[in-house]
Structures are given as structure tokens and as C-alpha cells.
mmCIF file of C-alpha atoms in Angstrom:
data_model
loop_
_atom_site.group_PDB
_atom_site.id
_atom_site.type_symbol
_atom_site.label_atom_id
_atom_site.label_comp_id
_atom_site.label_asym_id
_atom_site.label_seq_id
_atom_site.Cartn_x
_atom_site.Cartn_y
_atom_site.Cartn_z
ATOM 1 C CA MET A 13 109.436 -23.107 -22.349
ATOM 2 C CA LYS A 14 112.187 -20.937 -20.821
ATOM 3 C CA ILE A 15 111.666 -18.306 -23.516
ATOM 4 C CA TYR A 16 107.935 -18.364 -22.825
ATOM 5 C CA LYS A 17 108.485 -17.904 -19.061
ATOM 6 C CA LYS A 18 110.941 -15.095 -19.685
ATOM 7 C CA TRP A 19 108.472 -13.400 -22.023
ATOM 8 C CA LEU A 20 105.709 -13.829 -19.447
ATOM 9 C CA LYS A 21 107.815 -12.325 -16.651
ATOM 10 C CA THR A 22 108.890 -9.414 -18.847
ATOM 11 C CA THR A 23 105.300 -8.742 -19.876
ATOM 12 C CA PHE A 24 104.137 -8.891 -16.270
ATOM 13 C CA VAL A 25 106.831 -6.434 -15.148
ATOM 14 C CA LEU A 26 105.988 -4.052 -18.000
ATOM 15 C CA VAL A 27 102.282 -4.197 -17.169
ATOM 16 C CA ILE A 28 103.011 -3.444 -13.507
ATOM 17 C CA LEU A 29 105.312 -0.550 -14.421
ATOM 18 C CA PHE A 30 102.752 0.832 -16.872
ATOM 19 C CA SER A 31 100.001 0.551 -14.261
ATOM 20 C CA ILE A 32 102.113 2.374 -11.665
ATOM 21 C CA CYS A 33 103.023 5.146 -14.113
ATOM 22 C CA PHE A 34 99.421 5.479 -15.236
ATOM 23 C CA GLU A 35 98.162 5.644 -11.644
ATOM 24 C CA ILE A 36 100.733 8.320 -10.778
ATOM 25 C CA ASN A 37 99.732 10.309 -13.856
ATOM 26 C CA TYR A 38 96.048 9.869 -12.997
ATOM 27 C CA ARG A 39 96.560 11.174 -9.478
ATOM 28 C CA LEU A 40 98.660 14.118 -10.663
ATOM 29 C CA ASN A 41 96.101 15.180 -13.258
ATOM 30 C CA SER A 42 92.463 16.062 -12.787
ATOM 31 C CA TYR A 43 89.753 14.019 -14.468
ATOM 32 C CA TYR A 44 86.209 15.083 -13.731
ATOM 33 C CA ARG A 45 82.872 13.695 -14.838
ATOM 34 C CA HIS A 46 81.040 17.010 -14.701
ATOM 35 C CA GLU A 47 81.071 20.512 -13.233
ATOM 36 C CA VAL A 48 79.843 19.375 -9.793
ATOM 37 C CA ASP A 49 82.762 16.963 -9.470
ATOM 38 C CA GLU A 50 85.185 19.685 -10.482
ATOM 39 C CA LYS A 51 83.775 22.361 -8.179
ATOM 40 C CA VAL A 52 83.809 20.036 -5.156
ATOM 41 C CA ALA A 53 87.343 18.782 -5.866
ATOM 42 C CA ILE A 54 88.672 22.338 -6.097
ATOM 43 C CA LEU A 55 86.604 23.461 -3.123
ATOM 44 C CA ASP A 56 87.994 20.717 -0.883
ATOM 45 C CA LYS A 57 91.509 22.058 -1.519
ATOM 46 C CA THR A 58 90.733 25.703 -0.749
ATOM 47 C CA ARG A 59 91.842 27.111 2.576
ATOM 48 C CA ASP A 60 91.402 30.503 4.233
ATOM 49 C CA ASN A 61 89.823 32.177 1.211
ATOM 50 C CA ASP A 62 88.215 35.518 1.938
ATOM 51 C CA PHE A 63 85.513 36.412 -0.600
ATOM 52 C CA ASN A 64 82.728 38.916 -0.039
ATOM 53 C CA ILE A 65 80.210 37.022 -2.174
ATOM 54 C CA ILE A 66 79.432 33.359 -2.824
ATOM 55 C CA ILE A 67 77.297 32.421 -5.830
ATOM 56 C CA LEU A 68 75.333 29.162 -5.910
ATOM 57 C CA SER A 69 73.272 28.391 -8.994
ATOM 58 C CA ASP A 70 72.151 25.949 -11.653
ATOM 59 C CA SER A 71 73.393 25.691 -15.248
ATOM 60 C CA VAL A 72 71.627 28.860 -16.466
ATOM 61 C CA THR A 73 73.830 31.159 -14.387
ATOM 62 C CA LEU A 74 76.760 28.734 -14.685
ATOM 63 C CA ASN A 75 76.717 29.168 -18.477
ATOM 64 C CA ALA A 76 76.511 32.940 -18.170
ATOM 65 C CA LEU A 77 79.483 33.239 -15.818
ATOM 66 C CA LYS A 78 81.778 30.347 -16.706
ATOM 67 C CA ASP A 79 83.898 32.265 -19.241
ATOM 68 C CA ILE A 80 83.478 35.682 -17.638
ATOM 69 C CA ARG A 81 85.641 37.372 -15.034
ATOM 70 C CA ILE A 82 83.347 39.336 -12.777
ATOM 71 C CA LYS A 83 84.106 41.024 -9.477
ATOM 72 C CA ASN A 84 87.282 39.725 -7.830
ATOM 73 C CA GLU A 85 85.571 39.333 -4.473
ATOM 74 C CA ILE A 86 83.274 36.575 -5.784
ATOM 75 C CA TYR A 87 83.668 32.813 -5.362
ATOM 76 C CA ASN A 88 81.512 31.051 -7.935
ATOM 77 C CA LEU A 89 80.037 27.697 -6.847
ATOM 78 C CA SER A 90 77.538 27.446 -9.716
ATOM 79 C CA THR A 91 76.732 23.862 -10.720
ATOM 80 C CA ASN A 92 73.348 22.570 -11.899
ATOM 81 C CA GLU A 93 69.748 22.075 -10.822
ATOM 82 C CA ALA A 94 70.171 18.309 -10.339
ATOM 83 C CA ILE A 95 71.995 18.691 -6.997
ATOM 84 C CA SER A 96 68.906 20.342 -5.441
ATOM 85 C CA PHE A 97 68.982 22.683 -2.453
ATOM 86 C CA ALA A 98 70.592 19.830 -0.498
ATOM 87 C CA GLY A 99 73.643 19.872 -2.753
ATOM 88 C CA ASN A 100 73.873 23.653 -2.540
ATOM 89 C CA TYR A 101 73.734 23.403 1.247
ATOM 90 C CA PHE A 102 76.567 20.860 1.291
ATOM 91 C CA LEU A 103 78.624 23.031 -1.079
ATOM 92 C CA LEU A 104 78.218 26.084 1.133
ATOM 93 C CA LYS A 105 78.928 24.085 4.284
ATOM 94 C CA ARG A 106 82.145 22.688 2.802
ATOM 95 C CA TYR A 107 83.261 26.175 1.829
ATOM 96 C CA LEU A 108 82.562 27.606 5.280
ATOM 97 C CA SER A 109 84.375 24.754 7.021
ATOM 98 C CA ASN A 110 87.759 25.845 5.621
ATOM 99 C CA ASN A 111 87.326 29.461 4.577
ATOM 100 C CA ILE A 112 86.267 32.837 5.917
ATOM 101 C CA ALA A 113 82.520 33.455 5.838
ATOM 102 C CA PRO A 114 81.386 35.801 3.032
ATOM 103 C CA LYS A 115 79.234 38.878 3.508
ATOM 104 C CA LYS A 116 76.618 37.660 1.039
ATOM 105 C CA VAL A 117 75.383 34.434 -0.525
ATOM 106 C CA PHE A 118 73.316 34.558 -3.709
ATOM 107 C CA ILE A 119 71.385 31.487 -4.864
ATOM 108 C CA PHE A 120 70.185 31.713 -8.466
ATOM 109 C CA ILE A 121 67.287 29.368 -9.180
ATOM 110 C CA VAL A 122 64.790 28.192 -11.779
ATOM 111 C CA PRO A 123 61.285 27.230 -10.570
ATOM 112 C CA HIS A 124 62.001 23.548 -11.099
ATOM 113 C CA LEU A 125 64.620 23.606 -8.338
ATOM 114 C CA LEU A 126 61.783 24.230 -5.881
ATOM 115 C CA ILE A 127 60.260 20.828 -6.634
ATOM 116 C CA ASN A 128 63.509 18.846 -6.951
ATOM 117 C CA ASN A 129 63.221 16.028 -4.417
ATOM 118 C CA LEU A 130 66.303 14.048 -5.490
ATOM 119 C CA LYS A 131 64.190 11.344 -7.081
ATOM 120 C CA SER A 132 65.323 11.748 -10.682
ATOM 121 C CA GLN A 133 67.832 9.530 -12.483
ATOM 122 C CA THR A 134 70.418 12.301 -12.201
ATOM 123 C CA ALA A 135 70.485 12.107 -8.385
ATOM 124 C CA THR A 136 73.184 9.420 -8.360
ATOM 125 C CA THR A 137 75.354 11.116 -10.984
ATOM 126 C CA TYR A 138 75.294 14.638 -9.599
ATOM 127 C CA PHE A 139 74.424 14.214 -5.927
ATOM 128 C CA GLU A 140 75.010 10.817 -4.290
ATOM 129 C CA SER A 141 78.375 10.166 -5.937
ATOM 130 C CA VAL A 142 79.653 13.652 -5.028
ATOM 131 C CA PHE A 143 78.253 14.421 -1.582
ATOM 132 C CA TYR A 144 79.025 11.222 0.304
ATOM 133 C CA ARG A 145 80.755 12.364 3.468
ATOM 134 C CA LYS A 146 79.423 10.643 6.580
ATOM 135 C CA ASP A 147 77.718 13.784 7.881
ATOM 136 C CA GLU A 148 76.135 14.406 4.462
ATOM 137 C CA ILE A 149 74.781 10.874 4.223
ATOM 138 C CA SER A 150 73.488 11.082 7.811
ATOM 139 C CA LYS A 151 71.732 14.368 7.052
ATOM 140 C CA ILE A 152 69.839 12.772 4.172
ATOM 141 C CA LYS A 153 69.092 9.576 6.105
ATOM 142 C CA GLU A 154 67.554 11.665 8.908
ATOM 143 C CA LEU A 155 64.798 12.552 6.439
ATOM 144 C CA GLY A 156 63.960 8.889 5.979
ATOM 145 C CA ARG A 157 65.377 8.884 2.459
ATOM 146 C CA ASN A 158 66.633 5.315 2.459
ATOM 147 C CA ASP A 159 66.255 5.242 -1.323
ATOM 148 C CA LEU A 160 69.410 7.355 -1.563
ATOM 149 C CA TYR A 161 72.977 6.124 -1.034
ATOM 150 C CA LYS A 162 72.135 2.462 -1.679
ATOM 151 C CA ASN A 163 75.355 0.559 -2.460
ATOM 152 C CA ILE A 164 77.109 3.921 -2.549
ATOM 153 C CA TYR A 165 80.642 2.574 -2.091
ATOM 154 C CA PHE A 166 80.210 0.087 -4.932
ATOM 155 C CA LYS A 167 78.908 2.946 -7.102
ATOM 156 C CA LEU A 168 81.934 5.045 -6.171
ATOM 157 C CA PHE A 169 84.247 2.172 -7.128
ATOM 158 C CA GLN A 170 82.532 1.899 -10.514
ATOM 159 C CA ILE A 171 82.913 5.639 -11.036
ATOM 160 C CA GLN A 172 86.629 5.535 -10.235
ATOM 161 C CA MET A 173 87.101 2.718 -12.748
ATOM 162 C CA GLN A 174 85.198 4.693 -15.382
ATOM 163 C CA LEU A 175 87.332 7.768 -14.740
ATOM 164 C CA ARG A 176 90.516 5.734 -15.086
ATOM 165 C CA TYR A 177 89.232 4.257 -18.338
ATOM 166 C CA ARG A 178 88.547 7.749 -19.669
ATOM 167 C CA ALA A 179 91.993 8.863 -18.567
ATOM 168 C CA PHE A 180 93.537 5.848 -20.292
ATOM 169 C CA LYS A 181 91.759 6.672 -23.552
ATOM 170 C CA SER A 182 92.787 10.303 -23.374
ATOM 171 C CA GLN A 183 96.428 9.301 -22.900
ATOM 172 C CA LEU A 184 96.233 6.649 -25.586
ATOM 173 C CA PHE A 185 94.911 9.033 -28.214
ATOM 174 C CA LYS A 186 96.886 12.005 -26.866
ATOM 175 C CA PHE A 187 93.689 13.912 -26.270
ATOM 176 C CA VAL A 188 94.334 17.322 -24.817
ATOM 177 C CA LYS A 189 91.425 19.186 -23.325
ATOM 178 C CA SER A 190 91.448 22.791 -24.524
ATOM 179 C CA GLN A 191 90.924 25.464 -21.936
ATOM 180 C CA ASN A 192 88.540 28.253 -22.889
ATOM 181 C CA ALA A 193 90.029 31.650 -22.241
ATOM 182 C CA THR A 194 88.049 33.853 -19.928
ATOM 183 C CA ILE A 195 87.108 37.345 -21.015
ATOM 184 C CA SER A 196 86.469 40.418 -18.964
ATOM 185 C CA LEU A 197 83.159 42.234 -18.762
ATOM 186 C CA LEU A 198 84.938 45.280 -20.171
ATOM 187 C CA ASP A 199 85.547 43.298 -23.367
ATOM 188 C CA VAL A 200 81.879 42.343 -23.387
ATOM 189 C CA ARG A 201 80.778 45.962 -23.031
ATOM 190 C CA ASN A 202 83.085 47.065 -25.840
ATOM 191 C CA ASN A 203 82.153 44.347 -28.292
ATOM 192 C CA LEU A 204 78.526 43.505 -27.605
ATOM 193 C CA ASP A 205 75.599 45.616 -28.735
ATOM 194 C CA LEU A 206 73.039 44.637 -26.128
ATOM 195 C CA GLU A 207 70.165 46.304 -27.980
ATOM 196 C CA LYS A 208 70.386 44.148 -31.108
ATOM 197 C CA ASN A 209 68.673 40.787 -31.346
ATOM 198 C CA ASP A 210 69.155 40.282 -35.070
ATOM 199 C CA ILE A 211 72.292 38.176 -34.525
ATOM 200 C CA TYR A 212 69.836 35.320 -34.096
ATOM 201 C CA LYS A 213 66.742 34.569 -36.096
ATOM 202 C CA GLN A 214 63.425 34.970 -34.334
ATOM 203 C CA GLU A 215 62.847 31.238 -34.005
ATOM 204 C CA VAL A 216 59.384 30.189 -32.946
ATOM 205 C CA LEU A 217 59.303 27.378 -30.388
ATOM 206 C CA ASP A 218 55.897 26.071 -31.462
ATOM 207 C CA GLU A 219 56.731 22.470 -30.642
ATOM 208 C CA THR A 220 57.961 23.195 -27.139
ATOM 209 C CA ASP A 221 55.663 21.999 -24.391
ATOM 210 C CA PHE A 222 56.144 24.951 -22.070
ATOM 211 C CA LYS A 223 54.044 23.355 -19.348
ATOM 212 C CA THR A 224 56.723 20.701 -18.879
ATOM 213 C CA LEU A 225 59.205 23.459 -18.012
ATOM 214 C CA LEU A 226 57.050 24.424 -15.068
ATOM 215 C CA ASP A 227 55.340 21.431 -13.488
ATOM 216 C CA THR A 228 51.950 22.995 -12.852
ATOM 217 C CA ASN A 229 50.784 19.849 -11.056
ATOM 218 C CA LYS A 230 53.100 20.705 -8.168
ATOM 219 C CA SER A 231 51.385 23.065 -5.760
ATOM 220 C CA SER A 232 54.126 23.252 -3.151
ATOM 221 C CA MET A 233 57.868 23.100 -2.659
ATOM 222 C CA SER A 234 59.446 19.696 -2.144
ATOM 223 C CA GLU A 235 60.481 18.543 1.312
ATOM 224 C CA ILE A 236 64.137 18.648 0.241
ATOM 225 C CA ALA A 237 63.775 22.241 -0.978
ATOM 226 C CA LYS A 238 62.089 23.495 2.182
ATOM 227 C CA ILE A 239 64.375 21.732 4.632
ATOM 228 C CA PHE A 240 67.665 22.607 2.966
ATOM 229 C CA LEU A 241 66.788 26.166 1.995
ATOM 230 C CA LYS A 242 66.023 26.666 5.684
ATOM 231 C CA GLU A 243 69.347 24.991 6.550
ATOM 232 C CA ILE A 244 71.155 27.348 4.179
ATOM 233 C CA TYR A 245 69.436 30.314 5.803
ATOM 234 C CA ASN A 246 70.418 29.121 9.300
ATOM 235 C CA LEU A 247 73.999 28.487 8.167
ATOM 236 C CA CYS A 248 74.226 32.008 6.746
ATOM 237 C CA LYS A 249 72.662 33.513 9.860
ATOM 238 C CA ALA A 250 75.144 31.702 12.114
ATOM 239 C CA ASN A 251 77.998 33.216 10.092
ATOM 240 C CA ASN A 252 76.502 36.728 9.877
ATOM 241 C CA THR A 253 76.081 36.281 6.135
ATOM 242 C CA GLU A 254 73.240 37.809 4.156
ATOM 243 C CA LEU A 255 71.258 35.396 1.970
ATOM 244 C CA MET A 256 69.357 36.355 -1.164
ATOM 245 C CA ILE A 257 67.479 34.122 -3.630
ATOM 246 C CA ILE A 258 67.452 35.228 -7.280
ATOM 247 C CA LEU A 259 64.949 33.930 -9.838
ATOM 248 C CA GLU A 260 66.783 33.479 -13.141
ATOM 249 C CA PRO A 261 65.520 34.516 -16.605
ATOM 250 C CA ILE A 262 62.374 32.629 -17.561
ATOM 251 C CA ASN A 263 61.047 32.188 -21.080
ATOM 252 C CA PRO A 264 58.209 34.720 -21.618
ATOM 253 C CA ASP A 265 55.834 31.902 -22.597
ATOM 254 C CA VAL A 266 56.502 30.203 -19.259
ATOM 255 C CA TYR A 267 56.577 33.234 -16.981
ATOM 256 C CA PRO A 268 52.769 33.787 -16.856
ATOM 257 C CA MET A 269 52.324 30.157 -15.785
ATOM 258 C CA TRP A 270 54.858 30.704 -13.020
ATOM 259 C CA SER A 271 53.239 33.977 -11.938
ATOM 260 C CA ASN A 272 49.835 32.332 -11.551
ATOM 261 C CA SER A 273 51.003 29.037 -10.077
ATOM 262 C CA ALA A 274 50.303 27.637 -6.628
ATOM 263 C CA LEU A 275 54.011 26.774 -6.466
ATOM 264 C CA LYS A 276 54.935 30.454 -6.603
ATOM 265 C CA LYS A 277 52.463 31.269 -3.823
ATOM 266 C CA ASP A 278 53.891 28.520 -1.627
ATOM 267 C CA PHE A 279 57.447 29.689 -2.363
ATOM 268 C CA TYR A 280 56.670 33.319 -1.556
ATOM 269 C CA LYS A 281 54.952 32.236 1.650
ATOM 270 C CA PHE A 282 58.040 30.230 2.635
ATOM 271 C CA LEU A 283 60.317 33.205 1.949
ATOM 272 C CA SER A 284 58.120 35.497 4.022
ATOM 273 C CA GLU A 285 57.872 33.088 6.954
ATOM 274 C CA ASN A 286 61.645 32.648 7.058
ATOM 275 C CA ASN A 287 62.564 36.264 6.304
ATOM 276 C CA ILE A 288 64.612 35.307 3.228
ATOM 277 C CA LYS A 289 65.330 38.063 0.717
ATOM 278 C CA PHE A 290 64.324 37.532 -2.902
ATOM 279 C CA GLU A 291 64.672 39.217 -6.290
ATOM 280 C CA ASP A 292 63.155 38.299 -9.651
ATOM 281 C CA VAL A 293 65.539 39.006 -12.556
ATOM 282 C CA ASN A 294 62.568 39.105 -14.909
ATOM 283 C CA THR A 295 61.293 42.260 -13.215
ATOM 284 C CA LEU A 296 64.641 43.965 -13.839
ATOM 285 C CA TYR A 297 64.910 42.985 -17.490
ATOM 286 C CA SER A 298 62.552 41.203 -19.871
ATOM 287 C CA PHE A 299 64.320 38.460 -21.799
ATOM 288 C CA PRO A 300 62.566 37.836 -25.153
ATOM 289 C CA GLN A 301 61.847 34.395 -26.540
ATOM 290 C CA ALA A 302 64.723 34.806 -29.004
ATOM 291 C CA ALA A 303 67.118 34.973 -26.042
ATOM 292 C CA PHE A 304 66.542 31.297 -25.220
ATOM 293 C CA LEU A 305 67.855 28.126 -26.810
ATOM 294 C CA TYR A 306 65.556 25.414 -28.122
ATOM 295 C CA ASP A 307 65.206 23.915 -24.651
ATOM 296 C CA ALA A 308 63.546 27.237 -23.686
ATOM 297 C CA ILE A 309 65.566 27.253 -20.453
ATOM 298 C CA HIS A 310 69.167 28.158 -21.243
ATOM 299 C CA LEU A 311 70.214 31.423 -22.845
ATOM 300 C CA ARG A 312 71.967 31.851 -26.168
ATOM 301 C CA PRO A 313 75.650 32.877 -25.969
ATOM 302 C CA ASN A 314 75.003 36.529 -26.815
ATOM 303 C CA TRP A 315 72.306 36.718 -24.144
ATOM 304 C CA ASN A 316 74.511 34.973 -21.615
ATOM 305 C CA TYR A 317 76.731 38.054 -21.816
ATOM 306 C CA LYS A 318 73.731 40.317 -21.282
ATOM 307 C CA TYR A 319 72.728 38.263 -18.267
ATOM 308 C CA ALA A 320 76.300 38.362 -16.921
ATOM 309 C CA LEU A 321 76.278 42.160 -17.166
ATOM 310 C CA LEU A 322 72.946 42.269 -15.367
ATOM 311 C CA ILE A 323 74.374 40.137 -12.558
ATOM 312 C CA ASP A 324 77.539 42.210 -12.300
ATOM 313 C CA GLU A 325 76.000 45.677 -12.518
ATOM 314 C CA HIS A 326 72.714 45.232 -10.685
ATOM 315 C CA ILE A 327 72.064 41.975 -8.846
ATOM 316 C CA LEU A 328 75.303 41.691 -6.879
ATOM 317 C CA ASP A 329 74.873 45.252 -5.621
ATOM 318 C CA LEU A 330 71.304 44.798 -4.389
ATOM 319 C CA ASP A 331 70.726 45.925 -0.808
ATOM 320 C CA ASN A 332 74.061 47.684 -0.570
ATOM 321 C CA ASN A 333 73.816 50.359 2.059
#
């Protein structure tokens, strides 16, 4: 019995010591669920940064810029479409609360962002569990959106437990996350022939339902999109910052649907009424069908570089006097 008690006490002490060491290691190292988590965690630690340009975007532009070093005066807050304009507003507001206001803010969008009303299954993963400050919750509740932030603190507890479990597994199996090296645009220019498409086969996307990429049943922007794009505009105006919306590359089979849609008309009307500047990348360069992956939304790696060059050499210099 004494041996059993001694063994029990020793085991208990070892478990406590292991738990303390693991918790210290967890807090010293960064474990993120996704790019939104990571961007917000880093952003909350930044102080007194002075960048000329802030970029907000979804995963299309995120993929193009994530391994590329572009202009040094740019702070890249690209995440994904799931956070909606509300998430982009909260990102920009957090940046401005601790840093110097930029001269310009560019928001890169796909048409689907205009109808995102935070009612998809991804809202909890990418929005609620990231943007949960009291003022952020209050802002959403003011819209009567009581469907959001239900049991939020229990959800956050579950997420923290999941992150610790992932961290435990990574330590147990000595998993080391490799860091992709960034490359400069000079390297891209020297090694990439932008005129050749034959790196990839001309794959026909016959089975793709292009209409699902642009919800033609939606004739107007969502309430979330209108309210928070206006909030972003007002926030920029209050900080003497220029705002410009950029429409990202669209698959050529989808673009005509967008051009003739009621959603586009409503969006253009909103931009005009609120004096928000806008540029369509597709009018600067025509991306062929072969430039897109099978989802017909994201660009292939080689075309991500082309898009990054387009952003660096043309888009970020728009309206320079």
C-alpha cells in the first residue's frame, strides 16, 4: 500500500510538472488555427508602425503575396473572404488603434464578399472566435444579429483546448513546421516568363458550375457588406487615409455573369453614392481560364506571381499624383 501511495504521489507530481512545462512552452510558442488567427495575434502586438499602405483581402490576393516581398512600406492584412467586410473593418480598426494611420488602404475583393452576411458555417471559425472584443461584439449586436456570438466564451474555451491538443501532438511527434522562404519580385522577374502558359495544360473546367461562383440570385449587397464597407470608408476618412476597392482576377467564364448582374449594378451604385474609389484588375489584364485552379477562383502558382507583379507595378501606384 505504501509503495502504491508513493507511486501515486510521484505520478501526480510528474503530471503537474509536465503540465506546467507544457503550458509554458505553449505560451512561448505560437499555435494558430488559420491565417486570420495568426494575423490578429501579430497585429495585436504591433505598436507605432508607420506604413504607407495597408492591404486587406481574401485568399486570392493572400496566396499571391504570402511568399513575396513587395514594397517595404506595405503592411499586409490579407486573410480570407469568410471574415466579411465586418472582419476587415475590425482588422483595420485594431491596426489604427496602436499604429500610425497609412496613406492608403486597398481592399481586394471577389464578388462573393459583397453578399457575405456572416451566416455560413465558417462564421464561427474565422469571425466569431477571432473578433470577440466587447466593442466588436456590441457592434454586431447593434445590427440585431443575435444569431452570432451565442455561447462564445464556451466556444473559445473549446478552441483553446483544441489548440493545446494540437500543440501536444506536435511536441509528442517532434513535428516542426517548416517556414517557406520569401522571394523578392526581382527574382520573379528574372525567373518567370510571364508570356508563356504552356507550363500548365489547358485544362477545361467543363464540370464546374460557374453560376455557383457568382450567386446570380443575389441582386444586392448584404447588410453586413454595406454597413461595414461604409464604416471602413468613414474610418479611413477620419484618419485622412485614401480608400480604394480592387476587384480581383475573375475566371473568364464567370466575368460576363458578373458584368451583367444586378449585384454589380448595386455595388457600383453604392460606390458612387459613398464616393469610394474602385479598380477592376480584369480591365488591366485578362487572366485566361488556364490561370485558375480547379475551383475556378484561386490562381495557379505561376499566375500568382503574375498577379503579384501586377499589384506591385500597377495597382499600388494607382492615383499617385
